[in-house]
Phi, psi and omega in degrees: 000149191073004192280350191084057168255335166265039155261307186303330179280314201273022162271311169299003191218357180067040165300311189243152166276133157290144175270311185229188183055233170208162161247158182209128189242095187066033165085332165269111167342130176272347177286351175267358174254147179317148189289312161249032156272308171300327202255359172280320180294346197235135223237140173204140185212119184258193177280300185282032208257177265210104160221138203265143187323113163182221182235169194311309174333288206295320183284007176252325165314320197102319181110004179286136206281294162307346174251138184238177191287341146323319167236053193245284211291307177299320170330296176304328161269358187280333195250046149055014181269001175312296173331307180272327186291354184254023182248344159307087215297324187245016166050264167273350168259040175258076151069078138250184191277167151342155177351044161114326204309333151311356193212150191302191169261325163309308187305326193300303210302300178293345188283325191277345154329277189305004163260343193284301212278267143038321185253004197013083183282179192254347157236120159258133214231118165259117183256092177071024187312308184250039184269355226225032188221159187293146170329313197261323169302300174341276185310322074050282169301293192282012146299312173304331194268335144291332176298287200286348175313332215293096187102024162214176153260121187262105184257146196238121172250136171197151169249358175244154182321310193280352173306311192289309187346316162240056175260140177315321180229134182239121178227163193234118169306108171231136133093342198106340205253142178264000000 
């Protein structure tokens, strides 16, 4: 805790400018790519995330114009939220709330997966992603979650173990320092 790994995300997507050193994306300086050009590459799903008064459709498009309802669709059932959303009487136009506050926090979770996805970014950033979900939602994501790695690069922030287990490289934050 404290080591600097969501610092280290929002330094990658450019929330924050490095004071000193580089960031490097495919070897290029991210400060050398257009700002929304860089964040169409990159996919980010946190522990906490944000979904805004519209409909499930909407929070996972965004309202982008370029995702149409097919892939929309696909988002959703590739992270498994079809299932609960087809239990819904208006399905994907149904109604949420402010952040959210109508749907469990699994449900919370898998619609911003299926907004990550959506956009098939070519890097996906899981920040705590499943910290903050029941065990059987957990177990659930992390299957979704080996599944959609597949064929991208996935930087994973977790503190717990069983997230990481097949990840190709495991490196450790302590202090800010790897």
């Amino acid at each position: 805790t404290g080591a600097g790994k969501s610092t280290l995300i929002r330094l990658l997507v450019r929330l924050y400018e490095p004071t000193e050193g580089h960031v490097r994306l495919d070897g290029v300086d991210v400060r050398a790519m257009p700002v929304e050009q860089l964040r169409r590459r990159i996919g980010v799903v946190l522990q906490d995330n944000y979904l805004f008064a519209g409909s499930i459709g909407s929070n996972i498009t965004l309202g982008d114009p370029r995702l149409d309802a097919d892939a929309m669709r696909r988002a959703a059932e590739a992270v498994g939220a079809d299932t609960f959303i087809a239990r819904f009487e208006q399905g994907y136009d149904e109604p949420v709330a402010e952040r959210g506050s109508n749907l469990a926090v699994g449900e919370k979770q898998l619609l911003c997966f299926a907004r990550a996805l959506a956009f098939n970014p070519p890097v996906l950033v899981l920040d705590e992603a499943t910290a903050s979900v029941d065990p059987a939602t957990e177990t659930r994501l992390t299957a979704t979650v080996e599944r959609v790695m597949q064929g991208r690069t996935a930087i994973v922030i977790a503190h717990r173990l069983a997230t990481i287990q097949n990840a190709d490289r495991v490196l450790v934050l302590h202090r800010g320092r790897l």
